[in-house]
Amino acid sequence: MNDRPLPTKDRLILSAATLFRTRGYHGVGLADLLADAKAPKGSLYHHFPNGKSDLAMAAATSASDEMLRLIAASFDGAESFNDGAKTLCFKLAKLFDITGWDTCPIAATLFEGPDNEDFRDHASHIYEGWIAEVQDHAARLGLSPEEAQAKSEHLFMLIQGGWALARARRSSDVIRKMTDRL
Amino acid sequence: MNDRPLPTKDRLILSAATLFRTRGYHGVGLADLLADAKAPKGSLYHHFPNGKSDLAMAAATSASDEMLRLIAASFDGAESFNDGAKTLCFKLAKLFDITGWDTCPIAATLFEGPDNEDFRDHASHIYEGWIAEVQDHAARLGLSPEEAQAKSEHLFMLIQGGWALARARRSSDVIRKMTDRL
DNA sequence: GCAACGCTGGACCAATCGGTCTAATGCTGT
DNA sequence: ACAGCATTAGACCGATTGGTCCAGCGTTGC
């Protein structure tokens, strides 16, 4: 599935991010993972000594970074909070159409994983990172600290829930229509 | 875990609903399931000829029914849409505290399951059922059809997303605070 | 040229997976 | 009491799971 030139470690992370996102942590076996990344088992345990769980952590981080880039790209040229929020929603709707009806990568990878403390902490940390990123932009665009926090959390919840509904409907319309209610 | 007097079939559904909700479809093995329900394997395949997947469907339906009852109970005595929505949020926050940081039972059971068409359809059907139930109450409370639909979808997304954030934070506060923004 | 080392390839493992099958055990109506 | 059917109990199965281990490959520095 992925380009051969990429280093093995990156191929593993990329495959893991994709597969976990679509089928959840427990839904993906090492066999699927290694076939998709075109890597042998030895490489996995060389780069990720703790195997599947280490890889899941890395995949979640990678997915989170992509999300942070998307947030930055949406708010950087924005003239108001609502402006940036709308752009973000449209970008996410497009992403939804491309990747196709997957879950939130963090939830699929970390929440469905072993009910490990590390997993939950990492997921929490990533979510707070997204909210903090939006919050910073909100503050920069003139909102009071309280307003900034409330609005970023609100946006997070709407997107998270909208994504779930969009998945059930196999249509990104709700994510786009969401912008009317901001 | 469950009361012995309950018939085996019901015990199976109850255990399945609980376990799938907390650890996801693939995260639960038949062994865990049968141990929790105190039922032998033969009973499972007698009541649910297709095994795990049949049971997951039934568990999702059961969880959905509970949700529908919760919605009805919240809106029945409500004097306005926002009134009912607030009550629902408070009830859900309490439920969240009791059950403790689980995912949406439908998502955990059906979305993480085999990427079967039946599973996705059932999940979609259940979600639309929740929205339709809220929508009916909204219409009854005087909202126009368009407003009723928009507001019920909006509420669904907020709750779904709020639940996810609450889970990451291990705190139902966001669900309660959500009511300020309706 | 050669030693050292990062990395790969895959054979192998015990444990667990979901599922099948059959014998025994209720419980029912007659 | 007996027949007939619904349910239970669990031994058993092949496939797959995540994980270990080591021999060999290829590149690098000397």
XYZ file of C-alpha atoms (C1' of nucleotides) in Angstrom:
424
model
C 0.000 0.000 0.000
C 2.758 2.442 0.873
C 5.753 3.614 -1.121
C 8.792 1.426 -0.871
C 11.345 4.293 -0.597
C 10.062 5.215 2.878
C 12.138 3.792 5.731
C 10.698 0.691 7.330
C 9.895 2.393 10.613
C 7.859 5.081 8.852
C 6.089 2.513 6.721
C 5.082 0.640 9.848
C 3.715 3.780 11.495
C 1.836 4.781 8.372
C 0.266 1.355 7.929
C -0.580 1.182 11.602
C -2.209 4.606 11.555
C -4.335 3.624 8.564
C -5.330 0.158 9.712
C -6.024 1.023 13.343
C -8.102 3.966 12.193
C -10.288 1.768 10.025
C -10.586 -1.381 12.094
C -9.582 -0.470 15.634
C -6.669 -1.687 17.729
C -7.906 -5.215 18.350
C -9.308 -5.524 14.847
C -5.869 -5.475 13.280
C -3.501 -8.411 13.589
C 0.261 -8.232 13.298
C -0.024 -10.259 10.114
C -2.195 -7.625 8.408
C 0.041 -4.895 9.701
C 3.275 -6.429 8.449
C 1.777 -7.351 5.090
C 0.551 -3.809 4.562
C 3.851 -2.258 5.564
C 5.802 -4.910 3.655
C 8.016 -5.466 6.653
C 9.032 -8.661 8.427
C 8.302 -9.325 12.046
C 11.909 -8.829 13.066
C 11.812 -5.202 11.968
C 8.740 -4.444 14.000
C 10.316 -5.631 17.216
C 13.580 -3.962 16.364
C 12.011 -0.516 15.986
C 9.283 -1.034 18.572
C 10.561 -3.300 21.346
C 7.126 -3.553 22.938
C 5.516 -4.546 19.664
C 1.954 -3.702 18.864
C 1.336 -1.311 21.730
C 4.444 0.773 21.027
C 3.443 0.960 17.407
C -0.066 2.063 18.340
C 1.336 4.882 20.446
C 3.519 6.061 17.564
C 0.636 5.784 15.109
C -1.595 7.861 17.366
C 1.084 10.532 17.694
C 1.490 10.604 13.958
C -2.258 10.975 13.416
C -2.375 13.716 16.017
C 0.394 15.657 14.295
C -1.568 15.588 11.082
C -4.601 16.951 12.916
C -2.533 19.720 14.489
C -1.266 20.720 11.060
C -4.843 20.813 9.807
C -5.912 23.077 12.670
C -2.986 25.408 12.113
C -3.654 25.588 8.384
C -7.301 26.432 9.031
C -6.771 29.171 11.596
C -3.586 30.750 10.261
C -5.282 32.860 7.615
C -8.539 33.272 9.522
C -9.966 36.685 10.387
C -12.198 35.465 13.176
C -12.698 32.385 15.313
C -15.813 31.347 13.422
C -13.973 31.856 10.162
C -11.213 29.490 11.202
C -13.670 26.993 12.646
C -15.587 26.898 9.393
C -12.451 26.328 7.365
C -11.479 23.509 9.705
C -14.869 21.863 9.276
C -14.646 22.042 5.500
C -11.137 20.623 5.519
C -12.272 17.789 7.786
C -15.276 17.064 5.593
C -12.952 16.757 2.622
C -10.623 14.508 4.606
C -13.608 12.410 5.615
C -14.562 11.931 1.974
C -11.048 10.911 1.030
C -10.294 8.481 3.836
C -13.855 7.252 3.885
C -15.977 6.732 6.974
C -13.268 5.930 9.470
C -13.432 6.619 13.178
C -11.412 9.215 15.004
C -7.924 7.692 14.762
C -7.155 8.361 18.403
C -10.309 6.717 19.679
C -9.886 3.702 17.407
C -6.243 3.230 18.287
C -6.064 4.077 21.968
C -9.535 3.775 23.456
C -10.157 0.345 21.987
C -6.699 -0.830 22.954
C -5.746 -2.588 26.168
C -7.268 -0.617 29.056
C -3.775 0.385 29.901
C -3.101 3.580 31.833
C -0.501 4.721 29.300
C -2.952 4.460 26.438
C -5.598 6.494 28.176
C -3.121 9.171 29.220
C -1.754 9.470 25.718
C -5.240 9.825 24.243
C -6.148 12.445 26.807
C -2.923 14.334 26.156
C -3.553 14.346 22.412
C -7.123 15.607 22.742
C -6.047 18.374 25.100
C -3.359 19.272 22.591
C -5.946 19.798 19.861
C -8.124 21.919 22.119
C -5.136 23.943 23.288
C -4.109 24.600 19.692
C -7.563 25.921 18.817
C -7.637 27.868 22.060
C -4.411 29.659 21.192
C -5.804 30.760 17.864
C -9.027 31.858 19.559
C -7.084 34.014 22.011
C -4.984 35.443 19.216
C -8.188 36.383 17.370
C -9.399 38.462 20.276
C -11.492 36.134 22.420
C -11.291 36.297 26.183
C -9.579 33.350 27.860
C -12.880 31.925 29.124
C -14.574 32.346 25.764
C -11.566 30.830 24.035
C -11.654 27.753 26.225
C -15.394 27.272 26.034
C -15.481 27.720 22.276
C -12.590 25.358 21.604
C -14.098 22.627 23.728
C -17.420 23.173 22.043
C -15.851 22.907 18.610
C -14.014 19.757 19.619
C -17.211 18.094 20.758
C -19.122 19.105 17.661
C -16.445 17.779 15.360
C -16.013 14.558 17.273
C -19.753 13.934 17.348
C -20.284 15.136 13.804
C -17.647 12.751 12.593
C -19.433 9.845 14.273
C -22.749 10.784 12.711
C -21.123 11.301 9.339
C -19.638 7.850 9.619
C -22.996 6.262 10.339
C -24.524 8.077 7.373
C -21.550 7.614 5.105
C -21.861 11.269 4.224
C -19.849 14.299 5.241
C -22.868 16.608 4.932
C -23.411 17.014 8.670
C -19.850 18.201 9.122
C -20.361 20.865 6.458
C -23.824 21.852 7.693
C -22.421 22.153 11.196
C -20.852 25.474 10.279
C -24.274 27.160 10.189
C -24.600 26.684 13.928
C -21.400 28.231 15.210
C -21.639 -10.222 37.496
C -25.309 -10.508 36.602
C -28.203 -11.896 38.593
C -28.726 -15.592 38.301
C -32.575 -15.490 38.074
C -32.421 -13.810 34.649
C -32.850 -16.185 31.730
C -29.648 -17.236 30.011
C -30.375 -15.327 26.833
C -30.882 -12.090 28.738
C -27.778 -12.666 30.801
C -25.789 -13.098 27.610
C -27.138 -9.878 26.124
C -26.511 -7.958 29.317
C -22.945 -9.195 29.651
C -22.296 -8.535 25.988
C -23.652 -5.003 26.200
C -21.420 -4.262 29.180
C -18.253 -5.880 27.913
C -18.462 -4.634 24.335
C -19.131 -1.145 25.640
C -15.999 -1.165 27.744
C -13.545 -3.036 25.560
C -14.967 -2.985 22.049
C -16.141 -5.835 19.862
C -12.746 -7.342 19.120
C -11.486 -6.663 22.602
C -13.856 -9.227 24.108
C -13.379 -12.944 23.637
C -16.092 -15.548 23.881
C -14.391 -16.893 26.980
C -14.763 -13.569 28.839
C -18.316 -13.265 27.628
C -19.412 -16.708 28.761
C -17.637 -16.409 32.094
C -19.353 -13.092 32.803
C -22.769 -14.382 31.800
C -22.161 -17.709 33.560
C -23.342 -19.553 30.494
C -21.756 -22.434 28.577
C -20.830 -22.189 24.934
C -23.703 -24.388 23.863
C -26.241 -21.886 25.122
C -24.678 -19.052 23.184
C -24.944 -20.881 19.886
C -28.397 -22.128 20.728
C -29.809 -18.643 21.301
C -27.587 -16.914 18.762
C -26.878 -19.283 15.860
C -24.366 -16.888 14.312
C -22.488 -16.558 17.560
C -20.621 -13.422 18.473
C -21.980 -11.213 15.724
C -25.621 -12.066 16.452
C -25.023 -11.362 20.098
C -23.417 -8.027 19.276
C -26.465 -7.000 17.280
C -28.765 -7.897 20.154
C -26.540 -6.116 22.663
C -26.560 -2.969 20.540
C -30.340 -3.056 20.278
C -30.603 -3.477 24.025
C -28.275 -0.535 24.635
C -30.237 1.550 22.171
C -33.514 0.793 23.924
C -32.049 2.016 27.166
C -31.014 5.235 25.474
C -34.457 5.720 23.985
C -35.988 5.338 27.426
C -33.562 7.917 28.761
C -34.525 10.378 26.031
C -38.224 9.831 26.636
C -37.818 10.271 30.378
C -35.941 13.521 29.843
C -38.335 15.137 27.399
C -41.626 13.846 28.744
C -41.936 16.406 31.506
C -40.049 19.149 29.669
C -41.562 22.568 29.027
C -39.195 23.491 26.213
C -36.663 21.821 23.964
C -33.739 23.297 25.868
C -35.302 22.148 29.093
C -35.488 18.568 27.883
C -32.024 18.709 26.381
C -30.579 19.885 29.670
C -32.285 17.120 31.603
C -30.958 14.585 29.117
C -27.423 15.886 29.543
C -27.626 15.678 33.303
C -29.010 12.163 33.140
C -26.228 11.147 30.788
C -23.598 12.729 32.995
C -24.882 10.693 35.891
C -24.895 7.555 33.776
C -21.342 8.315 32.728
C -20.268 8.530 36.353
C -21.911 5.226 37.181
C -20.718 3.140 34.242
C -17.369 4.885 34.204
C -15.581 6.169 31.139
C -16.945 3.806 28.547
C -17.403 4.574 24.883
C -20.726 4.968 23.136
C -22.013 1.377 23.241
C -23.103 1.455 19.621
C -19.773 2.676 18.339
C -17.834 0.198 20.473
C -20.000 -2.743 19.492
C -20.822 -2.127 15.863
C -18.230 0.263 14.434
C -15.302 -1.707 15.772
C -16.830 -4.974 14.668
C -16.287 -6.721 11.368
C -16.711 -4.148 8.604
C -19.882 -5.947 7.741
C -22.700 -4.143 5.937
C -25.266 -5.367 8.461
C -23.346 -3.908 11.364
C -23.014 -0.503 9.789
C -26.677 -0.418 8.797
C -27.779 -1.357 12.271
C -25.603 1.334 13.834
C -26.925 3.918 11.425
C -30.503 2.844 12.092
C -30.004 3.136 15.839
C -28.475 6.602 15.648
C -31.276 7.839 13.405
C -33.731 6.388 15.887
C -32.277 8.492 18.685
C -32.344 11.627 16.582
C -35.910 10.923 15.439
C -37.020 10.456 19.040
C -35.568 13.825 20.059
C -36.993 15.374 16.907
C -40.511 14.235 17.797
C -40.260 15.842 21.185
C -38.889 19.010 19.613
C -41.837 19.189 17.233
C -44.245 18.517 20.057
C -42.691 21.388 21.989
C -43.433 23.841 19.214
C -40.337 23.865 17.027
C -40.673 24.026 13.258
C -39.722 20.831 11.414
C -36.462 22.337 10.149
C -35.535 23.658 13.569
C -36.481 20.364 15.152
C -34.244 18.416 12.826
C -31.314 20.789 13.066
C -31.504 20.974 16.841
C -31.781 17.229 17.353
C -28.785 16.553 15.136
C -26.876 19.261 16.913
C -27.682 17.767 20.294
C -26.694 14.319 19.107
C -23.299 15.559 17.951
C -22.646 17.491 21.140
C -23.490 14.525 23.320
C -21.488 12.092 21.242
C -18.460 14.389 21.208
C -18.891 15.437 24.809
C -18.955 11.838 25.867
C -15.661 11.205 24.085
C -14.025 14.185 25.765
C -15.444 13.188 29.120
C -13.976 9.759 28.658
C -10.530 11.131 27.916
C -10.725 13.350 30.994
C -12.402 10.781 33.182
C -14.820 13.467 34.229
C -18.418 14.133 33.316
C -17.997 17.885 33.798
C -18.006 18.739 30.091
C -21.332 17.001 29.634
C -22.836 19.085 32.409
C -21.200 22.320 31.292
C -22.452 21.656 27.785
C -25.932 22.764 28.823
C -24.782 26.402 29.048
C -24.297 26.460 25.302
C -27.650 25.269 24.053
C 39.700 -6.119 3.574
C 37.449 -6.680 7.619
C 35.115 -6.049 11.897
C 31.031 -4.089 13.939
C 26.484 -3.159 13.962
C 21.854 -1.751 12.439
C 18.452 -4.094 10.299
C 15.957 -7.824 7.975
C 13.808 -12.305 7.153
C 11.185 -15.790 8.857
C 10.868 -20.213 11.533
C 8.866 -21.232 15.658
C 6.006 -20.954 20.006
C 2.297 -21.202 23.556
C -2.021 -19.134 24.127
C -6.182 -17.770 22.610
C -9.470 -17.040 19.044
C -14.428 -18.134 17.264
C -16.937 -22.098 16.165
C -18.726 -27.175 15.926
C -20.610 -31.176 17.822
C -22.701 -34.460 20.853
C -24.284 -36.341 25.143
C -26.767 -35.272 29.081
C -30.373 -32.753 31.343
C -34.072 -30.262 32.080
C -39.115 -29.036 31.200
C -43.379 -29.455 28.577
C -47.921 -31.333 27.419
C -50.481 -35.640 27.224
C -45.160 -42.270 33.165
C -43.541 -41.076 28.854
C -42.445 -38.798 24.575
C -40.521 -34.846 22.522
C -38.323 -30.753 22.419
C -35.628 -26.864 24.397
C -31.615 -26.015 26.776
C -27.203 -26.869 28.914
C -22.519 -28.499 29.513
C -18.096 -28.734 27.855
C -14.670 -31.498 25.133
C -12.651 -30.586 20.990
C -11.053 -28.290 16.564
C -8.170 -25.699 13.146
C -6.836 -21.081 12.552
C -4.899 -17.102 14.199
C -3.126 -14.299 17.798
C 1.039 -11.492 19.717
C 5.647 -12.496 20.779
C 10.602 -14.666 20.819
C 14.746 -15.800 18.787
C 18.544 -16.151 15.796
C 20.957 -16.573 11.436
C 22.205 -13.747 7.799
C 22.390 -9.528 5.079
C 24.152 -4.869 3.938
C 26.323 -0.746 5.119
C 29.528 1.799 7.628
C 34.049 3.191 9.677
C 38.632 1.828 9.981
